[in-house]
Amino acid sequence: MVELYDGPLDVPTILQRWYEEEAQSNYGAYIPFIGTVRAEDEIDGLSFDIYEPILASWFDAWQQRAKEAGALVKMAHSRGDVPLHHSSYIAAVFSPKRRVALETIDLFVEDFKASAPIWKYDLKNGERIYAKDRSTPISGSGLLKG
Amino acid sequence: MVELYDGPLDVPTILQRWYEEEAQSNYGAYIPFIGTVRAEDEIDGLSFDIYEPILASWFDAWQQRAKEAGALVKMAHSRGDVPLHHSSYIAAVFSPKRRVALETIDLFVEDFKASAPIWKYDLKNGERIYAKDRSTPISGSGLLKG
Amino acid sequence: MVRIEFLGPIQKASIELEASSLRDVADQLHHDKEVREWLETAAVAVNDTLVASLDTPLKDGDKVSLLPPVCGG
Amino acid sequence: MVRIEFLGPIQKASIELEASSLRDVADQLHHDKEVREWLETAAVAVNDTLVASLDTPLKDGDKVSLLPPVCGG
């Protein structure tokens, strides 16, 4: 399951829990990717909306894909507001094999950016502004444009 | 500097310390790679020898290379014996950019495997056996073969 | 009736429509000025599964979701 | 005299040799049965810098290290 949290992620605690969860699973490689809110464009932070049913099915499909490659994926994400220099996203891969782990974390993170039903907003002067220019249409979008 | 430890690494503590060290550095991506000793071939664990002067210069060159790509690298490794299911290696990359971080962790880990002056031994029935078949000659080796 | 949900930044409450396929939904949403601008870039899910054809049939009680461009992480 | 160090699994104590270049070192190590088998796969450092030429000059007090195949991680 994807882990969703209101506000910023407690990164050390999550990384430790996942490490300990798989301590006896005989994976040789564990690669977490941690995404942190950067100070840029004078924002005060970011905010996120998530559509959970489709996120869950996207993640289930990834869990299956990872399993076929000999890997395991985990993910955590923030809902709502995350201030500057706090983290909103962790994706992780475990695998017995180094190459599988390195290739899977790359594919998993990139597909997440392109497909996961999560919307990002800049927090700026008390407003919540959709990060339209940094957003990616999901594959197959525009179906209803006629 | 490369961090060297006698015996297994305290992974959660190192991941947390590195995360906190760079909490205000405005990096958007943090990717640690954690290597853990797998149970295979009836080994009881692994053991490592390290030649520190050349490891330090290899790492310094990587720090420079990462800096030019807009990234920062960190590394920790075990000396001596590491039991099954404990970790001996952490490499990490920080970068403002996701693609740079993902590409750099891959290159850094692969070059580490090919070049870092560290020798691995299987611990088996009280013996310490050089892992010759899994080892890679450093680039330029064979110079003295005549 | 099918229910149309607008996700994320599409600031619009759900609506109900008579429709027997996604084509019917497309036709009706084109008349909605608030929504029209999103049709170009939104992906579509029926009952929480992304779909790729306007001929996707719809039955009473189905849920159609519009997903605008995403940016997690 | 230059000192030759054998790293990692080459189970051999350091030795001292008279040599004015790596070629001199190579010639002498070929006569050492314990070491010969490693020459094929070992990399070579002079004063902790990896080198690529047998013509690398050596002077009194230099340190030559033999690095057999590695496997960190």
Tab-separated table of C-alpha atoms in Angstrom:
chain	number	residue	atom	x	y	z
A	1	MET	CA	0.000	0.000	0.000
A	2	VAL	CA	1.010	3.576	-0.629
A	3	GLU	CA	1.425	5.410	2.676
A	4	LEU	CA	-0.261	8.828	2.706
A	5	TYR	CA	0.392	11.395	5.405
A	6	ASP	CA	-1.156	14.777	6.155
A	7	GLY	CA	1.682	17.301	5.848
A	8	PRO	CA	5.435	16.636	5.628
A	9	LEU	CA	6.927	13.142	5.872
A	10	ASP	CA	8.985	11.987	8.839
A	11	VAL	CA	11.751	10.767	6.537
A	12	PRO	CA	14.170	9.135	9.022
A	13	THR	CA	11.357	7.162	10.650
A	14	ILE	CA	9.947	5.900	7.362
A	15	LEU	CA	13.376	4.982	5.956
A	16	GLN	CA	14.177	3.090	9.156
A	17	ARG	CA	10.836	1.260	9.289
A	18	TRP	CA	11.122	0.110	5.670
A	19	TYR	CA	14.735	-0.987	6.252
A	20	GLU	CA	13.691	-3.006	9.280
A	21	GLU	CA	10.611	-4.449	7.574
A	22	GLU	CA	12.846	-6.043	4.918
A	23	ALA	CA	15.848	-6.784	7.129
A	24	GLN	CA	15.314	-10.559	6.873
A	25	SER	CA	14.024	-10.614	3.265
A	26	ASN	CA	17.491	-11.220	1.804
A	27	TYR	CA	17.492	-8.215	-0.511
A	28	GLY	CA	20.998	-6.980	-1.230
A	29	ALA	CA	20.034	-3.489	-2.377
A	30	TYR	CA	17.673	-0.878	-0.888
A	31	ILE	CA	17.325	2.423	-2.759
A	32	PRO	CA	14.997	5.107	-1.422
A	33	PHE	CA	14.414	8.302	-3.393
A	34	ILE	CA	13.468	11.230	-1.137
A	35	GLY	CA	11.829	14.334	-2.623
A	36	THR	CA	12.142	17.572	-0.657
A	37	VAL	CA	10.480	20.959	-1.246
A	38	ARG	CA	13.009	23.443	-2.653
A	39	ALA	CA	12.992	27.176	-2.048
A	40	GLU	CA	12.416	28.664	-5.513
A	41	ASP	CA	10.163	31.238	-7.163
A	42	GLU	CA	9.521	32.753	-3.736
A	43	ILE	CA	7.141	29.991	-2.726
A	44	ASP	CA	6.382	29.284	0.940
A	45	GLY	CA	5.839	25.593	0.291
A	46	LEU	CA	3.911	23.131	-1.835
A	47	SER	CA	0.509	21.543	-1.410
A	48	PHE	CA	-0.850	18.293	-2.836
A	49	ASP	CA	-4.185	16.777	-3.812
A	50	ILE	CA	-4.280	13.014	-4.301
A	51	TYR	CA	-6.907	10.851	-5.916
A	52	GLU	CA	-6.456	7.725	-3.871
A	53	PRO	CA	-8.373	5.028	-5.810
A	54	ILE	CA	-6.322	5.461	-8.974
A	55	LEU	CA	-3.090	5.981	-7.020
A	56	ALA	CA	-3.751	2.621	-5.346
A	57	SER	CA	-4.314	0.798	-8.640
A	58	TRP	CA	-1.275	2.495	-10.220
A	59	PHE	CA	0.811	1.349	-7.250
A	60	ASP	CA	-0.607	-2.191	-7.317
A	61	ALA	CA	0.338	-2.466	-10.989
A	62	TRP	CA	3.867	-1.291	-10.099
A	63	GLN	CA	4.119	-3.770	-7.263
A	64	GLN	CA	3.328	-6.521	-9.788
A	65	ARG	CA	5.795	-5.151	-12.350
A	66	ALA	CA	8.512	-4.903	-9.696
A	67	LYS	CA	7.803	-8.456	-8.528
A	68	GLU	CA	8.279	-9.769	-12.063
A	69	ALA	CA	11.646	-7.979	-12.198
A	70	GLY	CA	12.625	-9.470	-8.824
A	71	ALA	CA	12.062	-6.322	-6.786
A	72	LEU	CA	9.767	-4.764	-4.215
A	73	VAL	CA	8.576	-1.130	-4.218
A	74	LYS	CA	7.335	1.070	-1.378
A	75	MET	CA	6.018	4.604	-1.458
A	76	ALA	CA	4.973	7.412	0.868
A	77	HIS	CA	3.501	10.791	-0.072
A	78	SER	CA	2.158	13.909	1.624
A	79	ARG	CA	-1.386	15.252	1.383
A	80	GLY	CA	-1.978	18.981	1.857
A	81	ASP	CA	0.718	21.501	2.723
A	82	VAL	CA	4.454	20.844	2.968
A	83	PRO	CA	6.755	23.732	3.944
A	84	LEU	CA	10.119	24.529	2.358
A	85	HIS	CA	12.939	22.071	3.091
A	86	HIS	CA	10.506	19.380	4.231
A	87	SER	CA	9.886	16.198	2.262
A	88	SER	CA	6.701	15.173	0.479
A	89	TYR	CA	7.693	11.990	-1.345
A	90	ILE	CA	9.628	8.789	-0.781
A	91	ALA	CA	9.796	5.972	-3.297
A	92	ALA	CA	11.915	2.919	-2.539
A	93	VAL	CA	13.040	-0.253	-4.238
A	94	PHE	CA	14.416	-3.430	-2.701
A	95	SER	CA	16.007	-6.156	-4.814
A	96	PRO	CA	18.538	-8.946	-4.480
A	97	LYS	CA	20.313	-7.454	-7.505
A	98	ARG	CA	22.031	-4.082	-7.757
A	99	ARG	CA	21.230	-3.512	-11.450
A	100	VAL	CA	17.567	-4.373	-11.000
A	101	ALA	CA	17.339	-2.000	-8.037
A	102	LEU	CA	19.047	0.895	-9.870
A	103	GLU	CA	16.970	0.451	-13.021
A	104	THR	CA	13.709	-0.010	-11.140
A	105	ILE	CA	14.060	3.093	-8.943
A	106	ASP	CA	14.610	5.195	-12.087
A	107	LEU	CA	11.595	3.763	-13.933
A	108	PHE	CA	9.403	3.885	-10.830
A	109	VAL	CA	10.173	7.532	-10.037
A	110	GLU	CA	9.786	8.649	-13.665
A	111	ASP	CA	6.495	6.807	-14.119
A	112	PHE	CA	5.301	8.259	-10.825
A	113	LYS	CA	5.998	11.777	-12.124
A	114	ALA	CA	4.169	11.037	-15.386
A	115	SER	CA	1.215	9.017	-14.141
A	116	ALA	CA	0.432	9.162	-10.429
A	117	PRO	CA	-2.841	11.086	-9.848
A	118	ILE	CA	-1.366	13.777	-7.641
A	119	TRP	CA	-1.712	17.522	-8.197
A	120	LYS	CA	0.800	20.061	-6.996
A	121	TYR	CA	0.149	23.642	-5.930
A	122	ASP	CA	2.564	26.419	-5.049
A	123	LEU	CA	1.866	28.131	-1.737
A	124	LYS	CA	2.549	31.813	-2.319
A	125	ASN	CA	1.275	34.856	-0.414
A	126	GLY	CA	-1.486	32.798	1.173
A	127	GLU	CA	-2.673	31.444	-2.179
A	128	ARG	CA	-2.688	27.869	-3.483
A	129	ILE	CA	-1.723	28.016	-7.170
A	130	TYR	CA	-1.891	24.938	-9.442
A	131	ALA	CA	1.616	24.156	-10.752
A	132	LYS	CA	0.288	23.900	-14.287
A	133	ASP	CA	3.597	24.508	-16.083
A	134	ARG	CA	5.343	21.699	-14.205
A	135	SER	CA	2.507	19.230	-14.630
A	136	THR	CA	2.332	16.381	-17.163
A	137	PRO	CA	-0.823	15.179	-18.927
A	138	ILE	CA	-1.415	11.527	-18.083
A	139	SER	CA	-0.859	9.200	-21.056
A	140	GLY	CA	-4.047	9.077	-23.145
A	141	SER	CA	-5.295	12.463	-21.975
A	142	GLY	CA	-7.395	14.650	-24.268
A	143	LEU	CA	-9.854	11.810	-24.948
A	144	LEU	CA	-12.864	14.073	-24.424
A	145	LYS	CA	-11.557	16.986	-26.486
A	146	GLY	CA	-13.698	15.673	-29.391
B	1	MET	CA	35.191	12.165	3.305
B	2	VAL	CA	34.309	8.494	3.048
B	3	GLU	CA	33.073	7.234	6.423
B	4	LEU	CA	34.628	3.898	7.397
B	5	TYR	CA	33.277	1.793	10.247
B	6	ASP	CA	34.530	-1.398	11.872
B	7	GLY	CA	31.790	-3.983	11.302
B	8	PRO	CA	28.206	-3.426	10.101
B	9	LEU	CA	26.799	0.027	9.398
B	10	ASP	CA	24.104	1.609	11.551
B	11	VAL	CA	22.006	2.391	8.484
B	12	PRO	CA	19.074	4.357	10.014
B	13	THR	CA	21.450	6.620	11.939
B	14	ILE	CA	23.641	7.367	8.922
B	15	LEU	CA	20.665	7.988	6.600
B	16	GLN	CA	19.148	10.339	9.158
B	17	ARG	CA	22.386	12.229	9.810
B	18	TRP	CA	23.022	12.780	6.072
B	19	TYR	CA	19.391	13.862	5.586
B	20	GLU	CA	19.707	16.393	8.404
B	21	GLU	CA	23.153	17.595	7.281
B	22	GLU	CA	21.657	18.686	3.942
B	23	ALA	CA	18.208	19.724	5.226
B	24	GLN	CA	18.873	23.402	4.500
B	25	SER	CA	20.966	22.912	1.340
B	26	ASN	CA	17.964	23.196	-0.999
B	27	TYR	CA	18.490	19.861	-2.710
B	28	GLY	CA	15.223	18.438	-4.038
B	29	ALA	CA	16.384	14.844	-4.336
B	30	TYR	CA	18.265	12.546	-1.935
B	31	ILE	CA	18.989	8.995	-3.099
B	32	PRO	CA	20.888	6.624	-0.833
B	33	PHE	CA	21.861	3.154	-2.059
B	34	ILE	CA	22.167	0.651	0.817
B	35	GLY	CA	24.039	-2.616	0.283
B	36	THR	CA	23.203	-5.500	2.621
B	37	VAL	CA	24.874	-8.910	3.007
B	38	ARG	CA	22.701	-11.625	1.449
B	39	ALA	CA	22.490	-15.215	2.639
B	40	GLU	CA	23.851	-17.251	-0.286
B	41	ASP	CA	26.389	-20.022	-0.907
B	42	GLU	CA	26.150	-20.962	2.785
B	43	ILE	CA	28.265	-18.014	3.860
B	44	ASP	CA	28.128	-16.716	7.435
B	45	GLY	CA	28.892	-13.162	6.349
B	46	LEU	CA	31.341	-11.047	4.382
B	47	SER	CA	34.570	-9.340	5.332
B	48	PHE	CA	36.295	-6.340	3.767
B	49	ASP	CA	39.809	-4.956	3.398
B	50	ILE	CA	40.102	-1.321	2.349
B	51	TYR	CA	43.090	0.594	1.063
B	52	GLU	CA	42.245	4.003	2.410
B	53	PRO	CA	44.642	6.380	0.597
B	54	ILE	CA	43.392	5.402	-2.870
B	55	LEU	CA	39.780	5.157	-1.693
B	56	ALA	CA	40.079	8.753	-0.469
B	57	SER	CA	41.463	10.023	-3.785
B	58	TRP	CA	38.837	8.046	-5.747
B	59	PHE	CA	36.125	9.623	-3.589
B	60	ASP	CA	37.604	13.127	-3.888
B	61	ALA	CA	37.565	12.793	-7.677
B	62	TRP	CA	33.915	11.720	-7.483
B	63	GLN	CA	33.037	14.629	-5.233
B	64	GLN	CA	34.458	16.941	-7.893
B	65	ARG	CA	32.669	15.115	-10.714
B	66	ALA	CA	29.367	15.264	-8.804
B	67	LYS	CA	29.850	18.963	-8.096
B	68	GLU	CA	30.271	19.669	-11.789
B	69	ALA	CA	26.992	17.826	-12.445
B	70	GLY	CA	25.265	19.835	-9.702
B	71	ALA	CA	25.251	17.059	-7.110
B	72	LEU	CA	26.835	15.995	-3.836
B	73	VAL	CA	27.921	12.443	-2.958
B	74	LYS	CA	28.396	10.759	0.409
B	75	MET	CA	29.615	7.287	1.228
B	76	ALA	CA	30.010	4.899	4.153
B	77	HIS	CA	31.598	1.437	4.158
B	78	SER	CA	32.421	-1.331	6.598
B	79	ARG	CA	35.881	-2.638	7.449
B	80	GLY	CA	36.252	-6.230	8.652
B	81	ASP	CA	33.381	-8.641	9.247
B	82	VAL	CA	29.713	-8.002	8.471
B	83	PRO	CA	27.178	-10.732	9.337
B	84	LEU	CA	24.273	-11.838	7.114
B	85	HIS	CA	21.417	-9.347	6.735
B	86	HIS	CA	23.559	-6.461	7.976
B	87	SER	CA	24.707	-3.622	5.725
B	88	SER	CA	28.248	-2.860	4.615
B	89	TYR	CA	27.800	-0.025	2.123
B	90	ILE	CA	25.857	3.190	1.681
B	91	ALA	CA	26.358	5.557	-1.239
B	92	ALA	CA	24.186	8.642	-1.501
B	93	VAL	CA	23.562	11.488	-3.926
B	94	PHE	CA	21.918	14.847	-3.291
B	95	SER	CA	20.933	17.153	-6.136
B	96	PRO	CA	18.449	19.912	-6.891
B	97	LYS	CA	17.432	17.907	-9.957
B	98	ARG	CA	15.752	14.509	-10.074
B	99	ARG	CA	17.408	13.355	-13.317
B	100	VAL	CA	20.881	14.346	-12.136
B	101	ALA	CA	20.338	12.486	-8.862
B	102	LEU	CA	19.061	9.311	-10.562
B	103	GLU	CA	21.850	9.275	-13.147
B	104	THR	CA	24.572	10.100	-10.634
B	105	ILE	CA	23.642	7.395	-8.118
B	106	ASP	CA	23.812	4.805	-10.915
B	107	LEU	CA	27.217	5.975	-12.185
B	108	PHE	CA	28.595	6.399	-8.664
B	109	VAL	CA	27.578	2.913	-7.507
B	110	GLU	CA	28.807	1.236	-10.705
B	111	ASP	CA	32.155	3.027	-10.645
B	112	PHE	CA	32.465	2.156	-6.976
B	113	LYS	CA	32.033	-1.539	-7.812
B	114	ALA	CA	34.611	-1.306	-10.621
B	115	SER	CA	37.228	0.933	-9.047
B	116	ALA	CA	37.101	1.402	-5.277
B	117	PRO	CA	40.086	-0.341	-3.629
B	118	ILE	CA	38.062	-2.669	-1.417
B	119	TRP	CA	38.445	-6.452	-1.266
B	120	LYS	CA	35.660	-8.800	-0.304
B	121	TYR	CA	35.953	-12.143	1.450
B	122	ASP	CA	33.339	-14.792	2.166
B	123	LEU	CA	33.189	-15.933	5.793
B	124	LYS	CA	32.571	-19.672	5.659
B	125	ASN	CA	33.271	-22.331	8.274
B	126	GLY	CA	35.618	-19.999	10.127
B	127	GLU	CA	37.620	-19.201	6.983
B	128	ARG	CA	38.026	-15.867	5.171
B	129	ILE	CA	37.968	-16.647	1.423
B	130	TYR	CA	38.750	-13.979	-1.213
B	131	ALA	CA	35.668	-13.479	-3.439
B	132	LYS	CA	37.814	-13.796	-6.542
B	133	ASP	CA	35.028	-14.734	-8.967
B	134	ARG	CA	32.929	-11.689	-8.048
B	135	SER	CA	35.862	-9.262	-8.181
B	136	THR	CA	36.696	-6.877	-11.008
B	137	PRO	CA	40.215	-5.912	-12.135
B	138	ILE	CA	40.678	-2.170	-11.779
B	139	SER	CA	40.901	-0.367	-15.129
B	140	GLY	CA	44.506	-0.521	-16.377
B	141	SER	CA	45.357	-3.672	-14.437
B	142	GLY	CA	47.873	-6.184	-15.760
B	143	LEU	CA	50.494	-3.463	-16.266
B	144	LEU	CA	53.230	-5.574	-14.678
B	145	LYS	CA	52.409	-8.806	-16.508
B	146	GLY	CA	55.160	-7.968	-18.988
C	1	MET	CA	-27.492	8.792	-14.851
C	2	VAL	CA	-23.679	8.802	-14.619
C	3	ARG	CA	-21.737	10.955	-12.216
C	4	ILE	CA	-18.891	13.155	-13.518
C	5	GLU	CA	-16.155	14.029	-11.042
C	6	PHE	CA	-13.581	16.772	-11.584
C	7	LEU	CA	-10.296	16.056	-9.829
C	8	GLY	CA	-7.452	18.190	-8.509
C	9	PRO	CA	-7.338	21.766	-9.799
C	10	ILE	CA	-10.619	21.586	-11.759
C	11	GLN	CA	-12.597	23.597	-9.259
C	12	LYS	CA	-16.031	22.203	-9.961
C	13	ALA	CA	-18.488	20.056	-8.010
C	14	SER	CA	-19.608	16.698	-9.420
C	15	ILE	CA	-22.482	16.698	-11.888
C	16	GLU	CA	-24.884	14.007	-13.100
C	17	LEU	CA	-25.589	13.366	-16.780
C	18	GLU	CA	-27.588	11.003	-18.952
C	19	ALA	CA	-25.008	9.167	-21.086
C	20	SER	CA	-24.621	5.716	-22.636
C	21	SER	CA	-21.013	6.173	-23.691
C	22	LEU	CA	-18.082	8.519	-23.115
C	23	ARG	CA	-18.942	10.139	-26.443
C	24	ASP	CA	-22.190	11.361	-24.891
C	25	VAL	CA	-20.214	12.780	-21.971
C	26	ALA	CA	-17.760	14.533	-24.302
C	27	ASP	CA	-20.623	16.099	-26.276
C	28	GLN	CA	-22.281	17.493	-23.173
C	29	LEU	CA	-19.094	18.736	-21.476
C	30	HIS	CA	-18.201	20.751	-24.564
C	31	HIS	CA	-21.082	23.034	-23.703
C	32	ASP	CA	-19.715	23.679	-20.216
C	33	LYS	CA	-17.396	26.699	-20.366
C	34	GLU	CA	-15.750	25.955	-17.003
C	35	VAL	CA	-14.808	22.452	-18.096
C	36	ARG	CA	-14.067	22.865	-21.782
C	37	GLU	CA	-10.543	24.217	-21.289
C	38	TRP	CA	-9.610	21.074	-19.328
C	39	LEU	CA	-10.796	18.551	-21.928
C	40	GLU	CA	-7.649	18.990	-24.016
C	41	THR	CA	-5.318	17.819	-21.243
C	42	ALA	CA	-7.447	15.710	-18.915
C	43	ALA	CA	-7.249	11.915	-18.782
C	44	VAL	CA	-10.468	10.008	-18.156
C	45	ALA	CA	-11.293	7.173	-15.788
C	46	VAL	CA	-14.490	5.145	-15.634
C	47	ASN	CA	-15.106	3.670	-12.197
C	48	ASP	CA	-11.475	4.476	-11.299
C	49	THR	CA	-9.929	2.748	-14.301
C	50	LEU	CA	-8.245	4.900	-16.949
C	51	VAL	CA	-9.867	4.436	-20.370
C	52	ALA	CA	-8.677	5.138	-23.920
C	53	SER	CA	-11.815	5.022	-26.098
C	54	LEU	CA	-14.777	7.365	-26.541
C	55	ASP	CA	-16.841	4.256	-27.278
C	56	THR	CA	-16.454	3.069	-23.684
C	57	PRO	CA	-20.043	2.179	-22.722
C	58	LEU	CA	-21.582	3.678	-19.590
C	59	LYS	CA	-24.453	2.398	-17.475
C	60	ASP	CA	-26.549	3.868	-14.730
C	61	GLY	CA	-24.470	4.633	-11.629
C	62	ASP	CA	-21.088	4.700	-13.387
C	63	LYS	CA	-18.523	7.251	-12.258
C	64	VAL	CA	-16.486	9.209	-14.821
C	65	SER	CA	-13.448	11.102	-13.503
C	66	LEU	CA	-11.461	13.815	-15.257
C	67	LEU	CA	-7.776	13.882	-14.284
C	68	PRO	CA	-5.883	17.032	-15.274
C	69	PRO	CA	-2.065	17.051	-15.717
C	70	VAL	CA	-0.267	15.643	-12.689
C	71	CYS	CA	2.859	16.525	-10.727
C	72	GLY	CA	3.493	14.372	-7.687
C	73	GLY	CA	6.680	14.311	-5.643
D	1	MET	CA	65.317	1.358	-2.853
D	2	VAL	CA	61.564	1.342	-3.543
D	3	ARG	CA	59.045	-0.434	-1.369
D	4	ILE	CA	56.535	-2.827	-2.936
D	5	GLU	CA	53.251	-3.301	-1.080
D	6	PHE	CA	50.796	-6.104	-1.773
D	7	LEU	CA	47.205	-5.162	-1.007
D	8	GLY	CA	44.067	-7.093	-0.081
D	9	PRO	CA	44.178	-10.824	-0.778
D	10	ILE	CA	47.846	-10.923	-1.897
D	11	GLN	CA	49.107	-12.474	1.292
D	12	LYS	CA	52.640	-11.182	1.226
D	13	ALA	CA	54.614	-8.743	3.344
D	14	SER	CA	56.129	-5.661	1.721
D	15	ILE	CA	59.492	-6.018	0.055
D	16	GLU	CA	62.205	-3.552	-0.988
D	17	LEU	CA	63.790	-3.505	-4.439
D	18	GLU	CA	66.318	-1.513	-6.444
D	19	ALA	CA	64.357	-0.065	-9.380
D	20	SER	CA	64.446	3.097	-11.503
D	21	SER	CA	61.172	2.426	-13.305
D	22	LEU	CA	58.135	0.164	-13.075
D	23	ARG	CA	59.695	-1.973	-15.795
D	24	ASP	CA	62.460	-2.897	-13.339
D	25	VAL	CA	59.809	-3.825	-10.780
D	26	ALA	CA	57.941	-5.977	-13.317
D	27	ASP	CA	61.127	-7.808	-14.262
D	28	GLN	CA	61.957	-8.641	-10.663
D	29	LEU	CA	58.417	-9.620	-9.607
D	30	HIS	CA	58.242	-12.134	-12.453
D	31	HIS	CA	60.761	-14.221	-10.568
D	32	ASP	CA	58.601	-14.297	-7.430
D	33	LYS	CA	56.292	-17.310	-7.661
D	34	GLU	CA	53.917	-16.039	-4.963
D	35	VAL	CA	53.380	-12.764	-6.793
D	36	ARG	CA	53.548	-13.786	-10.445
D	37	GLU	CA	49.971	-15.092	-10.597
D	38	TRP	CA	48.662	-11.677	-9.467
D	39	LEU	CA	50.540	-9.607	-12.066
D	40	GLU	CA	47.958	-10.422	-14.764
D	41	THR	CA	45.061	-8.838	-12.867
D	42	ALA	CA	46.623	-6.348	-10.449
D	43	ALA	CA	46.503	-2.591	-10.970
D	44	VAL	CA	49.525	-0.561	-9.910
D	45	ALA	CA	49.848	2.635	-7.897
D	46	VAL	CA	52.977	4.696	-7.309
D	47	ASN	CA	52.761	6.733	-4.106
D	48	ASP	CA	49.002	6.041	-3.993
D	49	THR	CA	48.258	7.216	-7.519
D	50	LEU	CA	47.208	4.630	-10.113
D	51	VAL	CA	49.622	4.545	-13.072
D	52	ALA	CA	49.282	3.282	-16.635
D	53	SER	CA	52.853	3.068	-18.006
D	54	LEU	CA	55.741	0.707	-17.347
D	55	ASP	CA	58.024	3.672	-18.053
D	56	THR	CA	56.842	5.427	-14.898
D	57	PRO	CA	60.139	6.490	-13.250
D	58	LEU	CA	60.842	5.548	-9.647
D	59	LYS	CA	63.126	7.178	-7.116
D	60	ASP	CA	64.498	6.224	-3.748
D	61	GLY	CA	61.697	5.958	-1.174
D	62	ASP	CA	58.858	5.551	-3.644
D	63	LYS	CA	56.024	3.191	-2.773
D	64	VAL	CA	54.606	0.826	-5.409
D	65	SER	CA	51.295	-0.854	-4.551
D	66	LEU	CA	49.691	-3.838	-6.278
D	67	LEU	CA	45.880	-3.773	-6.221
D	68	PRO	CA	44.209	-7.086	-7.114
D	69	PRO	CA	40.594	-7.214	-8.453
D	70	VAL	CA	38.162	-5.359	-6.205
D	71	CYS	CA	34.661	-5.973	-4.953
D	72	GLY	CA	33.348	-3.385	-2.525
D	73	GLY	CA	29.785	-3.015	-1.352
